Tab-separated table of C-alpha atoms in Angstrom:
chain	number	residue	atom	x	y	z
A	1	MET	CA	106.070	212.684	93.780
A	2	ILE	CA	105.285	213.764	97.070
A	3	GLN	CA	106.917	216.224	98.564
A	4	ILE	CA	106.856	217.316	101.782
A	5	GLU	CA	106.349	220.658	102.115
A	6	ALA	CA	106.380	222.163	105.846
A	7	ASN	CA	104.660	224.780	107.968
A	8	PRO	CA	107.668	227.576	109.161
A	9	GLU	CA	106.726	227.361	112.558
A	10	GLU	CA	106.632	223.407	112.819
A	11	ILE	CA	110.457	222.920	110.980
A	12	TYR	CA	112.786	221.794	114.045
A	13	ASP	CA	117.206	221.438	112.378
A	14	ILE	CA	118.808	218.505	114.598
A	15	GLU	CA	122.259	219.671	114.096
A	16	LEU	CA	124.170	215.805	113.591
A	17	GLU	CA	128.314	214.844	112.833
A	18	HIS	CA	127.560	211.603	111.833
A	19	SER	CA	130.393	210.000	109.452
A	20	LEU	CA	129.070	207.398	107.354
A	21	LEU	CA	132.058	206.398	106.286
A	22	GLU	CA	132.762	205.929	110.344
A	23	ALA	CA	131.235	202.188	111.448
A	24	ASN	CA	134.204	201.279	108.648
A	25	GLN	CA	136.647	203.353	109.784
A	26	LYS	CA	136.100	202.028	113.286
A	27	LEU	CA	136.486	198.286	112.326
A	28	ALA	CA	139.267	199.091	109.850
A	29	LYS	CA	141.418	200.311	113.352
A	30	GLU	CA	140.097	197.148	115.110
A	31	ASN	CA	141.553	195.372	112.539
A	32	ARG	CA	144.609	196.814	112.733
A	33	GLY	CA	144.782	197.353	116.140
A	34	LEU	CA	144.416	193.479	116.048
A	35	LEU	CA	147.768	193.211	113.217
A	36	ASP	CA	149.672	195.082	115.389
A	37	ARG	CA	149.278	193.276	118.620
A	38	HIS	CA	150.484	190.157	116.209
A	39	GLY	CA	153.765	191.629	114.873
A	40	ILE	CA	151.533	190.970	111.010
A	41	THR	CA	151.874	193.855	108.042
A	42	ALA	CA	148.477	193.526	105.890
A	43	ILE	CA	149.214	195.064	103.014
A	44	ASP	CA	145.956	196.267	100.592
A	45	PHE	CA	146.853	195.673	96.902
A	46	MET	CA	144.766	197.786	94.849
A	47	GLY	CA	144.625	197.364	90.806
A	48	ALA	CA	141.650	197.379	87.995
A	49	ILE	CA	140.794	193.662	86.468
A	50	GLY	CA	143.944	192.228	84.403
A	51	SER	CA	146.642	195.114	85.965
A	52	GLY	CA	148.544	191.675	87.106
A	53	LYS	CA	147.310	191.858	91.081
A	54	THR	CA	146.985	187.947	91.331
A	55	THR	CA	150.655	187.482	89.976
A	56	LEU	CA	152.039	190.003	91.211
A	57	ILE	CA	150.944	188.880	94.998
A	58	THR	CA	152.036	185.087	93.155
A	59	ARG	CA	155.267	185.754	92.825
A	60	LEU	CA	155.730	187.942	96.194
A	61	VAL	CA	154.812	185.103	98.314
A	62	GLU	CA	157.463	182.530	96.219
A	63	LYS	CA	159.908	184.930	97.194
A	64	LEU	CA	158.729	185.549	100.688
A	65	LYS	CA	156.950	182.178	102.328
A	66	ASP	CA	160.060	180.372	103.325
A	67	ARG	CA	161.333	183.498	105.147
A	68	MET	CA	159.104	184.347	106.938
A	69	GLY	CA	155.150	183.454	107.272
A	70	VAL	CA	152.602	184.849	104.629
A	71	ALA	CA	149.293	184.498	104.184
A	72	VAL	CA	147.026	185.387	101.234
A	73	PHE	CA	142.998	187.639	101.178
A	74	ASN	CA	141.895	187.207	97.966
A	75	GLY	CA	138.828	189.388	97.272
A	76	ASP	CA	136.996	187.842	93.787
A	77	ALA	CA	133.417	188.561	93.021
A	78	THR	CA	132.467	185.548	91.598
A	79	THR	CA	134.850	183.094	91.272
A	80	SER	CA	138.354	181.321	93.441
A	81	ASN	CA	139.981	180.930	90.053
A	82	ASP	CA	142.976	182.795	92.265
A	83	ALA	CA	142.633	181.844	95.615
A	84	ASP	CA	143.330	178.660	94.280
A	85	THR	CA	146.842	179.589	92.137
A	86	ILE	CA	147.976	180.886	95.136
A	87	ALA	CA	147.257	178.245	97.890
A	88	GLY	CA	148.994	175.622	96.163
A	89	TYR	CA	151.699	177.488	96.702
A	90	GLY	CA	151.654	175.920	100.436
A	91	VAL	CA	150.140	179.358	102.136
A	92	PRO	CA	146.597	179.716	104.169
A	93	VAL	CA	144.272	181.712	102.100
A	94	VAL	CA	141.078	182.836	103.030
A	95	GLN	CA	138.641	183.358	99.728
A	96	ILE	CA	136.309	186.747	100.453
A	97	ALA	CA	133.837	186.141	98.505
A	98	THR	CA	131.992	189.861	97.034
A	99	ILE	CA	129.487	188.562	94.720
A	100	ASN	CA	128.316	191.970	93.885
A	101	GLY	CA	130.143	194.540	95.877
A	102	CYS	CA	132.449	196.752	94.393
A	103	HIS	CA	134.879	196.656	97.357
A	104	LEU	CA	135.787	194.969	100.167
A	105	ASP	CA	135.495	195.998	103.479
A	106	ALA	CA	136.997	196.056	107.131
A	107	ASN	CA	134.098	194.115	107.916
A	108	VAL	CA	135.057	191.294	105.869
A	109	VAL	CA	138.434	191.273	106.030
A	110	GLY	CA	137.878	190.862	109.765
A	111	LYS	CA	136.201	188.196	109.890
A	112	ALA	CA	139.006	186.698	107.551
A	113	CYS	CA	141.828	187.249	109.743
A	114	SER	CA	139.218	185.110	111.934
A	115	LYS	CA	139.918	181.985	109.656
A	116	ILE	CA	143.661	182.435	109.997
A	117	ASP	CA	145.717	181.418	112.919
A	118	LEU	CA	147.711	184.900	112.942
A	119	LYS	CA	150.279	183.641	115.205
A	120	LYS	CA	153.054	182.677	113.226
A	121	LEU	CA	152.228	185.445	110.621
A	122	ARG	CA	154.580	188.407	109.614
A	123	LEU	CA	152.453	189.214	106.147
A	124	ILE	CA	148.525	189.238	104.901
A	125	PHE	CA	148.583	190.319	101.532
A	126	ILE	CA	144.885	191.368	100.852
A	127	GLU	CA	143.972	190.988	97.192
A	128	ASN	CA	140.699	194.102	96.537
A	129	ILE	CA	138.615	193.673	94.026
A	130	GLY	CA	139.496	194.767	90.506
A	131	ASN	CA	137.733	198.519	90.216
A	132	LEU	CA	140.000	201.365	91.403
A	133	ILE	CA	137.257	204.080	92.602
A	134	CYS	CA	135.254	202.135	94.846
A	135	PRO	CA	137.950	200.506	97.630
A	136	ALA	CA	139.011	204.170	98.177
A	137	GLU	CA	137.063	204.742	100.926
A	138	PHE	CA	137.048	202.098	102.813
A	139	PRO	CA	140.519	201.080	104.053
A	140	LEU	CA	140.899	197.076	105.829
A	141	GLY	CA	143.303	198.142	108.749
A	142	SER	CA	146.097	197.073	106.157
A	143	LYS	CA	149.512	199.439	106.980
A	144	ALA	CA	149.883	200.460	103.474
A	145	ARG	CA	147.942	200.107	100.040
A	146	VAL	CA	149.362	199.275	97.281
A	147	VAL	CA	148.138	200.308	93.503
A	148	VAL	CA	148.773	198.531	90.771
A	149	ILE	CA	148.784	199.637	87.321
A	150	SER	CA	149.905	198.470	84.231
A	151	VAL	CA	151.321	199.999	80.522
A	152	THR	CA	148.757	197.875	79.113
A	153	GLU	CA	146.077	199.007	80.324
A	154	GLY	CA	146.867	203.070	78.360
A	155	PRO	CA	148.835	205.850	79.618
A	156	TYR	CA	145.837	207.333	81.429
A	157	MET	CA	145.912	205.294	84.035
A	158	VAL	CA	146.456	207.991	86.804
A	159	ARG	CA	144.563	210.689	85.438
A	160	LYS	CA	141.563	208.385	85.537
A	161	HIS	CA	141.761	207.510	89.124
A	162	PRO	CA	143.298	210.349	91.367
A	163	HIS	CA	141.433	209.561	94.618
A	164	MET	CA	143.031	205.777	94.614
A	165	PHE	CA	146.605	207.438	94.545
A	166	LEU	CA	146.240	209.940	96.592
A	167	GLY	CA	145.838	207.435	99.386
A	168	ALA	CA	148.032	204.645	98.027
A	169	GLN	CA	151.455	204.576	99.644
A	170	LEU	CA	153.030	202.352	96.488
A	171	VAL	CA	153.095	202.196	93.208
A	172	VAL	CA	153.522	198.851	91.031
A	173	ILE	CA	153.601	199.738	87.268
A	174	ASN	CA	153.647	196.204	85.550
A	175	LYS	CA	154.181	194.866	82.305
A	176	ILE	CA	156.524	197.242	81.513
A	177	GLU	CA	157.991	194.347	79.532
A	178	LEU	CA	154.732	195.517	77.131
A	179	ALA	CA	155.573	199.359	77.542
A	180	GLU	CA	157.329	199.109	74.017
A	181	ILE	CA	154.480	197.980	72.312
A	182	MET	CA	151.529	199.381	73.964
A	183	GLY	CA	153.674	202.996	72.555
A	184	VAL	CA	152.856	203.678	77.036
A	185	SER	CA	155.935	205.909	78.620
A	186	VAL	CA	156.548	204.385	82.060
A	187	GLU	CA	158.386	207.541	82.513
A	188	GLU	CA	154.934	209.534	82.668
A	189	LEU	CA	153.065	207.492	84.144
A	190	ALA	CA	155.808	207.333	86.846
A	191	ARG	CA	155.519	211.531	86.154
A	192	ASP	CA	151.706	211.546	86.629
A	193	VAL	CA	151.812	209.482	89.975
A	194	HIS	CA	154.402	212.630	91.110
A	195	ARG	CA	151.639	215.181	90.563
A	196	LEU	CA	149.602	213.833	92.548
A	197	LYS	CA	151.227	212.402	95.229
A	198	PRO	CA	154.946	213.846	94.898
A	199	ASP	CA	156.409	211.302	97.272
A	200	LEU	CA	154.705	208.551	95.804
A	201	LYS	CA	157.010	205.461	95.780
A	202	VAL	CA	156.367	204.347	92.089
A	203	ILE	CA	157.964	200.620	91.200
A	204	PRO	CA	157.981	199.531	87.616
A	205	THR	CA	158.259	195.443	86.892
A	206	SER	CA	157.417	192.528	85.828
A	207	CYS	CA	156.189	189.795	86.631
A	208	LYS	CA	157.241	187.678	83.187
A	209	THR	CA	161.176	188.818	83.566
A	210	GLY	CA	160.803	189.416	87.669
A	211	ALA	CA	162.306	193.090	87.411
A	212	GLY	CA	161.391	194.915	89.962
A	213	LEU	CA	159.805	192.194	91.852
A	214	ASP	CA	162.626	192.602	94.849
A	215	ASP	CA	162.211	196.048	95.391
A	216	VAL	CA	158.588	195.847	95.908
A	217	ALA	CA	159.442	192.732	98.651
A	218	GLU	CA	161.997	195.339	99.694
A	219	ALA	CA	159.319	198.390	99.870
A	220	ILE	CA	156.455	195.904	101.775
A	221	LEU	CA	159.129	194.590	104.399
A	222	ALA	CA	160.135	198.647	105.073
A	223	VAL	CA	156.732	199.730	105.742
B	1	MET	CA	127.752	200.483	93.318
B	2	HIS	CA	128.678	202.157	96.566
B	3	GLU	CA	125.928	205.779	96.390
B	4	LEU	CA	124.041	203.191	97.002
B	5	SER	CA	125.547	201.651	99.990
B	6	ILE	CA	125.712	205.558	101.346
B	7	ALA	CA	122.324	206.143	100.687
B	8	SER	CA	121.319	203.173	102.717
B	9	SER	CA	123.250	204.344	105.398
B	10	ILE	CA	122.013	207.740	105.316
B	11	VAL	CA	118.637	206.001	105.474
B	12	GLU	CA	119.099	203.793	108.543
B	13	SER	CA	120.445	206.322	110.784
B	14	VAL	CA	117.087	208.712	109.366
B	15	LEU	CA	114.806	206.333	109.781
B	16	THR	CA	115.918	205.693	113.284
B	17	PHE	CA	115.973	209.070	114.314
B	18	ALA	CA	112.303	209.122	112.531
B	19	GLU	CA	111.194	206.723	114.397
B	20	GLY	CA	111.642	208.283	117.548
B	21	PRO	CA	109.538	208.429	120.157
B	22	PRO	CA	108.305	210.822	118.967
B	23	PRO	CA	107.262	209.862	116.241
B	24	ARG	CA	109.216	212.876	113.113
B	25	LYS	CA	108.426	213.402	109.711
B	26	ILE	CA	111.819	214.053	107.840
B	27	VAL	CA	111.487	217.379	105.337
B	28	LYS	CA	115.313	217.104	104.328
B	29	VAL	CA	118.686	215.954	105.032
B	30	LEU	CA	121.938	217.632	104.775
B	31	LEU	CA	124.626	215.788	103.745
B	32	GLN	CA	128.432	217.220	103.213
B	33	ILE	CA	130.578	215.538	101.236
B	34	GLY	CA	134.723	216.613	101.205
B	35	GLU	CA	136.429	217.080	97.834
B	36	LEU	CA	138.653	214.339	98.434
B	37	THR	CA	135.950	211.320	98.899
B	38	CYS	CA	135.437	209.624	96.530
B	39	VAL	CA	131.672	210.273	96.493
B	40	GLU	CA	129.125	211.399	92.934
B	41	PRO	CA	126.654	213.698	94.607
B	42	GLU	CA	124.310	213.194	91.930
B	43	GLN	CA	123.995	209.743	92.024
B	44	LEU	CA	124.210	209.661	95.242
B	45	ALA	CA	120.787	211.781	95.921
B	46	PHE	CA	119.426	209.361	93.181
B	47	CYS	CA	120.240	206.482	95.122
B	48	TYR	CA	118.300	208.000	98.110
B	49	THR	CA	115.405	209.374	96.641
B	50	ALA	CA	114.767	206.161	94.787
B	51	ILE	CA	115.925	203.808	98.124
B	52	THR	CA	112.957	206.400	100.600
B	53	ARG	CA	110.417	205.473	98.350
B	54	GLU	CA	107.629	203.790	100.169
B	55	THR	CA	109.395	204.074	103.284
B	56	ALA	CA	108.896	207.495	106.101
B	57	LEU	CA	111.364	209.333	104.333
B	58	GLU	CA	109.193	209.429	101.183
B	59	GLY	CA	109.377	212.906	99.758
B	60	SER	CA	112.203	214.092	101.826
B	61	THR	CA	114.906	215.766	100.094
B	62	LEU	CA	118.987	215.113	100.376
B	63	GLU	CA	120.981	218.065	100.190
B	64	ILE	CA	124.743	217.799	99.429
B	65	GLU	CA	127.090	220.702	100.810
B	66	PRO	CA	130.335	220.326	99.290
B	67	VAL	CA	133.091	220.434	101.780
B	68	LYS	CA	136.611	221.816	100.158
B	69	ALA	CA	140.371	220.620	100.847
B	70	GLU	CA	142.321	221.129	102.536
B	71	VAL	CA	145.992	220.129	102.889
B	72	VAL	CA	149.272	221.444	105.020
B	73	CYS	CA	152.929	221.150	104.036
B	74	ARG	CA	154.983	220.023	106.063
B	75	HIS	CA	158.315	221.386	104.903
B	76	CYS	CA	157.267	225.264	103.752
B	77	GLY	CA	154.471	225.220	106.196
B	78	TYR	CA	152.105	225.827	104.261
B	79	GLU	CA	148.925	225.894	104.886
B	80	GLY	CA	145.175	225.897	102.766
B	81	ARG	CA	143.832	225.031	99.739
B	82	PRO	CA	145.363	221.669	97.140
B	83	ARG	CA	147.113	222.895	94.174
B	84	TYR	CA	144.949	221.559	90.890
B	85	TRP	CA	145.904	219.345	87.907
B	86	ASP	CA	143.611	220.913	85.256
B	87	ASP	CA	144.757	219.902	82.151
B	88	ALA	CA	144.437	216.190	83.272
B	89	LEU	CA	141.537	214.898	81.750
B	90	ALA	CA	139.134	217.204	79.833
B	91	ASP	CA	136.168	219.016	82.192
B	92	THR	CA	137.348	218.243	86.389
B	93	CYS	CA	140.038	219.857	88.055
B	94	ILE	CA	142.147	217.048	90.402
B	95	ALA	CA	142.795	218.406	93.674
B	96	THR	CA	146.984	217.216	94.037
B	97	LEU	CA	148.458	216.701	97.278
B	98	GLN	CA	152.252	218.513	96.049
B	99	CYS	CA	151.996	222.220	97.214
B	100	PRO	CA	151.450	224.877	95.590
B	101	ARG	CA	154.441	226.713	97.292
B	102	CYS	CA	157.242	224.408	97.151
B	103	ASP	CA	156.047	221.346	94.921
B	104	LYS	CA	156.747	219.070	97.738
B	105	ALA	CA	154.321	216.709	99.210
B	106	THR	CA	151.185	218.068	101.066
B	107	GLU	CA	149.089	216.309	103.900
B	108	ALA	CA	144.818	216.678	103.440
B	109	VAL	CA	143.289	217.684	106.996
B	110	GLY	CA	139.920	218.496	105.261
B	111	GLY	CA	137.949	217.220	102.385
B	112	HIS	CA	137.192	213.632	103.585
B	113	GLU	CA	133.766	214.062	105.028
B	114	CYS	CA	130.917	212.098	104.013
B	115	THR	CA	128.558	213.450	107.135
B	116	ILE	CA	124.856	214.071	108.040
B	117	ARG	CA	125.579	217.511	108.990
B	118	THR	CA	121.087	218.528	109.920
B	119	ILE	CA	118.360	216.291	109.495
B	120	ARG	CA	115.499	218.622	109.241
B	121	TYR	CA	111.781	217.665	110.535
B	122	VAL	CA	107.913	218.695	111.330
B	123	GLU	CA	107.214	217.200	114.825
B	124	PRO	CA	103.415	216.142	113.769
């Protein structure tokens, strides 16, 4: 391996303050500005694969679509399965295929915004990639981040992904109808969340029974 | 993973500087990575070495300076280091947004840096 050894008299240092996350942050601010001007609240849903993000978004779309304009951006590595499901409810859906990407970014979300008519919308649900590490550093321009975990992922999901929770405004603990069989305590998961961020709202839900879904809808509309 | 995309951003920025004019030989890039940033320093350094091979930056090193998290509490006025959760899982201490003084929610005011701070170079 070549290593550069410099002669001490010839070395110069240039001092910068160049943020590497700035480019995405700037685009996120632009997205947020655009959405604010149209009176639209965008919600970024994050969670591991299988946590129930799509089902939760689908249930929320069912509940709200007759009261207000709702659109969904669906980030998926390779398939359009989720987007197709939601499109069946008659709301605008934009599929963002990320192929090898591990997170959505403000750039692709900005492009998705240009693909729909923003005029009659009140809510945009953005389903992020099923990954609880990478999306944390890449704001999209949403008004709030919702982290979805499920009891089927075990008792340590909060401890394993602290950064994700520190940046969230709402946590949904899903599939609570399976908590007993899984031997996972919803209360302990909620306690873990509050050890990280004391004021973070936690709503236990079951998309199967409908428990907690009205609370989630209310929390989203109050953002 | 996104360490690669961050390494690419670093290389892009530094290459622009290296081109000049006048052209410069880059010796070292100093990066500040905040404690609350979800970036793994070792992976980042590895990606940087891998992608600078056969470029004008080959042989330059990436040095990473960690920046500690700082929080403020609007409830009791505390300013300083965050409370750490040190028995969450083995090995790692997790910074939290729980006030070390009054237990309520704090806000982070430092620790989210992901910044090129200094480029050390030689003018041939």
